PDB file of C-alpha atoms in Angstrom:
ATOM      1  CA  MET A   1     -45.430  70.616   9.573  1.00 53.00           C
ATOM      2  CA  SER A   2     -41.816  71.552  10.198  1.00 56.00           C
ATOM      3  CA  ASP A   3     -40.570  75.099  10.504  1.00 62.00           C
ATOM      4  CA  TYR A   4     -38.391  75.759   7.449  1.00 58.00           C
ATOM      5  CA  ARG A   5     -36.404  78.473   9.220  1.00 61.00           C
ATOM      6  CA  GLU A   6     -34.675  75.948  11.460  1.00 61.00           C
ATOM      7  CA  PHE A   7     -32.857  74.547   8.384  1.00 56.00           C
ATOM      8  CA  LYS A   8     -31.761  77.863   6.819  1.00 65.00           C
ATOM      9  CA  GLY A   9     -28.199  77.579   8.141  1.00 67.00           C
ATOM     10  CA  LYS A  10     -27.740  73.946   7.088  1.00 74.00           C
ATOM     11  CA  GLN A  11     -25.260  73.130   4.345  1.00 82.00           C
ATOM     12  CA  GLY A  12     -24.011  70.149   2.378  1.00 83.00           C
ATOM     13  CA  LEU A  13     -25.722  66.799   2.653  1.00 87.00           C
ATOM     14  CA  VAL A  14     -27.994  67.913   5.500  1.00 89.00           C
ATOM     15  CA  ARG A  15     -29.377  70.709   3.326  1.00 89.00           C
ATOM     16  CA  LEU A  16     -29.791  68.321   0.380  1.00 90.00           C
ATOM     17  CA  PHE A  17     -31.549  65.772   2.573  1.00 90.00           C
ATOM     18  CA  ASN A  18     -33.913  68.471   3.900  1.00 92.00           C
ATOM     19  CA  ALA A  19     -34.599  69.740   0.373  1.00 93.00           C
ATOM     20  CA  LEU A  20     -35.487  66.229  -0.773  1.00 95.00           C
ATOM     21  CA  GLY A  21     -37.944  65.987   2.112  1.00 95.00           C
ATOM     22  CA  TYR A  22     -39.575  69.290   1.139  1.00 95.00           C
ATOM     23  CA  SER A  23     -39.824  68.100  -2.452  1.00 96.00           C
ATOM     24  CA  ARG A  24     -41.448  64.857  -1.314  1.00 97.00           C
ATOM     25  CA  ASP A  25     -43.891  66.882   0.794  1.00 97.00           C
ATOM     26  CA  GLY A  26     -44.702  69.073  -2.207  1.00 97.00           C
ATOM     27  CA  LEU A  27     -45.343  66.113  -4.481  1.00 97.00           C
ATOM     28  CA  THR A  28     -47.484  64.477  -1.809  1.00 97.00           C
ATOM     29  CA  ALA A  29     -49.497  67.671  -1.309  1.00 97.00           C
ATOM     30  CA  ALA A  30     -49.995  68.047  -5.055  1.00 97.00           C
ATOM     31  CA  TRP A  31     -51.167  64.434  -5.344  1.00 98.00           C
ATOM     32  CA  LYS A  32     -53.543  64.686  -2.351  1.00 98.00           C
ATOM     33  CA  ASN A  33     -55.014  68.115  -3.084  1.00 97.00           C
ATOM     34  CA  GLU A  34     -54.935  68.638  -6.850  1.00 97.00           C
ATOM     35  CA  ALA A  35     -57.099  66.526  -9.162  1.00 97.00           C
ATOM     36  CA  ALA A  36     -55.425  68.045 -12.234  1.00 97.00           C
ATOM     37  CA  PHE A  37     -51.997  66.953 -10.956  1.00 98.00           C
ATOM     38  CA  ARG A  38     -53.271  63.407 -10.410  1.00 98.00           C
ATOM     39  CA  GLU A  39     -54.718  63.318 -13.934  1.00 98.00           C
ATOM     40  CA  GLU A  40     -51.525  64.692 -15.464  1.00 98.00           C
ATOM     41  CA  THR A  41     -49.445  62.208 -13.465  1.00 98.00           C
ATOM     42  CA  LEU A  42     -51.524  59.375 -14.891  1.00 98.00           C
ATOM     43  CA  LEU A  43     -50.934  60.863 -18.349  1.00 97.00           C
ATOM     44  CA  ALA A  44     -47.189  60.865 -17.614  1.00 98.00           C
ATOM     45  CA  ILE A  45     -47.285  57.235 -16.453  1.00 98.00           C
ATOM     46  CA  VAL A  46     -48.682  56.295 -19.868  1.00 98.00           C
ATOM     47  CA  ALA A  47     -46.839  58.837 -22.030  1.00 98.00           C
ATOM     48  CA  ILE A  48     -43.279  58.428 -20.725  1.00 98.00           C
ATOM     49  CA  PRO A  49     -42.963  54.708 -21.533  1.00 98.00           C
ATOM     50  CA  LEU A  50     -44.687  55.438 -24.847  1.00 98.00           C
ATOM     51  CA  ALA A  51     -42.086  58.113 -25.583  1.00 98.00           C
ATOM     52  CA  VAL A  52     -39.286  55.647 -24.870  1.00 98.00           C
ATOM     53  CA  PHE A  53     -40.897  53.165 -27.261  1.00 98.00           C
ATOM     54  CA  LEU A  54     -41.870  55.617 -30.039  1.00 98.00           C
ATOM     55  CA  GLY A  55     -38.862  57.916 -29.982  1.00 97.00           C
ATOM     56  CA  GLU A  56     -36.315  56.925 -32.606  1.00 97.00           C
ATOM     57  CA  THR A  57     -33.393  58.839 -31.102  1.00 97.00           C
ATOM     58  CA  GLY A  58     -32.316  59.989 -27.698  1.00 98.00           C
ATOM     59  CA  VAL A  59     -33.247  63.540 -28.666  1.00 98.00           C
ATOM     60  CA  ASP A  60     -36.752  62.413 -29.688  1.00 98.00           C
ATOM     61  CA  ARG A  61     -37.201  60.659 -26.362  1.00 98.00           C
ATOM     62  CA  ALA A  62     -35.803  63.588 -24.374  1.00 98.00           C
ATOM     63  CA  LEU A  63     -38.101  66.076 -26.101  1.00 98.00           C
ATOM     64  CA  MET A  64     -41.181  63.923 -25.641  1.00 98.00           C
ATOM     65  CA  ILE A  65     -40.457  63.053 -22.006  1.00 98.00           C
ATOM     66  CA  GLY A  66     -39.375  66.610 -21.200  1.00 98.00           C
ATOM     67  CA  SER A  67     -42.589  68.045 -22.607  1.00 98.00           C
ATOM     68  CA  ILE A  68     -44.620  65.727 -20.350  1.00 98.00           C
ATOM     69  CA  LEU A  69     -42.537  66.540 -17.266  1.00 98.00           C
ATOM     70  CA  LEU A  70     -42.974  70.239 -18.045  1.00 98.00           C
ATOM     71  CA  ILE A  71     -46.751  69.810 -17.710  1.00 98.00           C
ATOM     72  CA  LEU A  72     -46.273  68.427 -14.180  1.00 98.00           C
ATOM     73  CA  ILE A  73     -43.828  71.199 -13.275  1.00 98.00           C
ATOM     74  CA  VAL A  74     -46.152  73.955 -14.473  1.00 98.00           C
ATOM     75  CA  GLU A  75     -49.140  72.334 -12.743  1.00 98.00           C
ATOM     76  CA  ILE A  76     -47.270  72.277  -9.423  1.00 98.00           C
ATOM     77  CA  LEU A  77     -46.259  75.933  -9.832  1.00 98.00           C
ATOM     78  CA  ASN A  78     -49.847  76.844 -10.729  1.00 98.00           C
ATOM     79  CA  SER A  79     -51.181  74.981  -7.690  1.00 97.00           C
ATOM     80  CA  GLY A  80     -48.668  76.758  -5.458  1.00 97.00           C
ATOM     81  CA  LEU A  81     -49.668  80.114  -6.919  1.00 97.00           C
ATOM     82  CA  GLU A  82     -53.342  79.360  -6.340  1.00 96.00           C
ATOM     83  CA  ALA A  83     -52.669  78.325  -2.734  1.00 96.00           C
ATOM     84  CA  VAL A  84     -50.786  81.552  -2.011  1.00 96.00           C
ATOM     85  CA  VAL A  85     -53.486  83.669  -3.651  1.00 95.00           C
ATOM     86  CA  ASP A  86     -56.208  81.905  -1.668  1.00 93.00           C
ATOM     87  CA  LYS A  87     -54.277  82.392   1.578  1.00 94.00           C
ATOM     88  CA  ALA A  88     -53.474  86.051   0.895  1.00 93.00           C
ATOM     89  CA  SER A  89     -56.870  87.051  -0.433  1.00 85.00           C
ATOM     90  CA  PRO A  90     -59.754  84.669   0.256  1.00 84.00           C
ATOM     91  CA  GLU A  91     -62.289  87.219  -1.045  1.00 88.00           C
ATOM     92  CA  LYS A  92     -62.810  87.732  -4.767  1.00 91.00           C
ATOM     93  CA  HIS A  93     -60.436  90.288  -6.228  1.00 92.00           C
ATOM     94  CA  GLU A  94     -59.506  91.163  -9.812  1.00 94.00           C
ATOM     95  CA  LEU A  95     -55.773  90.708  -9.143  1.00 94.00           C
ATOM     96  CA  ALA A  96     -56.358  87.310  -7.528  1.00 94.00           C
ATOM     97  CA  LYS A  97     -58.433  86.250 -10.537  1.00 95.00           C
ATOM     98  CA  ARG A  98     -55.738  87.510 -12.913  1.00 96.00           C
ATOM     99  CA  ALA A  99     -53.023  85.554 -11.106  1.00 95.00           C
ATOM    100  CA  LYS A 100     -55.062  82.353 -11.109  1.00 96.00           C
ATOM    101  CA  ASP A 101     -56.067  82.779 -14.758  1.00 97.00           C
ATOM    102  CA  MET A 102     -52.435  83.328 -15.754  1.00 98.00           C
ATOM    103  CA  GLY A 103     -51.396  80.188 -13.896  1.00 97.00           C
ATOM    104  CA  SER A 104     -54.125  78.262 -15.690  1.00 98.00           C
ATOM    105  CA  ALA A 105     -52.957  79.704 -19.016  1.00 98.00           C
ATOM    106  CA  ALA A 106     -49.417  78.503 -18.261  1.00 98.00           C
ATOM    107  CA  VAL A 107     -50.720  74.965 -17.761  1.00 98.00           C
ATOM    108  CA  LEU A 108     -52.654  75.200 -21.031  1.00 98.00           C
ATOM    109  CA  LEU A 109     -49.533  76.354 -22.873  1.00 98.00           C
ATOM    110  CA  SER A 110     -47.523  73.471 -21.412  1.00 98.00           C
ATOM    111  CA  LEU A 111     -50.169  71.066 -22.743  1.00 98.00           C
ATOM    112  CA  VAL A 112     -50.072  72.727 -26.181  1.00 98.00           C
ATOM    113  CA  ASN A 113     -46.274  72.523 -26.063  1.00 98.00           C
ATOM    114  CA  ALA A 114     -46.398  68.787 -25.333  1.00 98.00           C
ATOM    115  CA  ALA A 115     -48.887  68.146 -28.137  1.00 98.00           C
ATOM    116  CA  THR A 116     -46.718  70.161 -30.536  1.00 98.00           C
ATOM    117  CA  VAL A 117     -43.514  68.356 -29.565  1.00 98.00           C
ATOM    118  CA  TRP A 118     -45.141  64.945 -29.898  1.00 98.00           C
ATOM    119  CA  ALA A 119     -46.677  65.880 -33.265  1.00 98.00           C
ATOM    120  CA  CYS A 120     -43.351  67.174 -34.580  1.00 98.00           C
ATOM    121  CA  VAL A 121     -41.475  64.076 -33.437  1.00 97.00           C
ATOM    122  CA  LEU A 122     -44.050  61.526 -34.582  1.00 97.00           C
ATOM    123  CA  TRP A 123     -45.331  63.169 -37.778  1.00 96.00           C
ATOM    124  CA  PRO A 124     -43.790  61.436 -40.826  1.00 81.00           C
TER     125      PRO A 124
END
């Protein structure tokens, strides 16, 4: 794994290129290590084309697709939070549990948000 500090002074296209590499690494890590992310990605693979087909307007499509992408975003943030908590405090601790539970709650709310958006857009 590369040392991120060596790129701190980079600017312009070099910095953008490095950032894209870190993002790729993050997506790869999420896919390899997080079953929930894999499941939600498969949901997105089905739901996004469905949103394009079912949405009557650009706004409908944007809301439906955005709500699905938000699930993936929140899942990645939750996974990152869990990794940091596990690294910082491998033993059981009330604060560690609280942080993990809150991350899980955020994922749940993103799922409820997506269901609500889709229902509002598709309900006659």
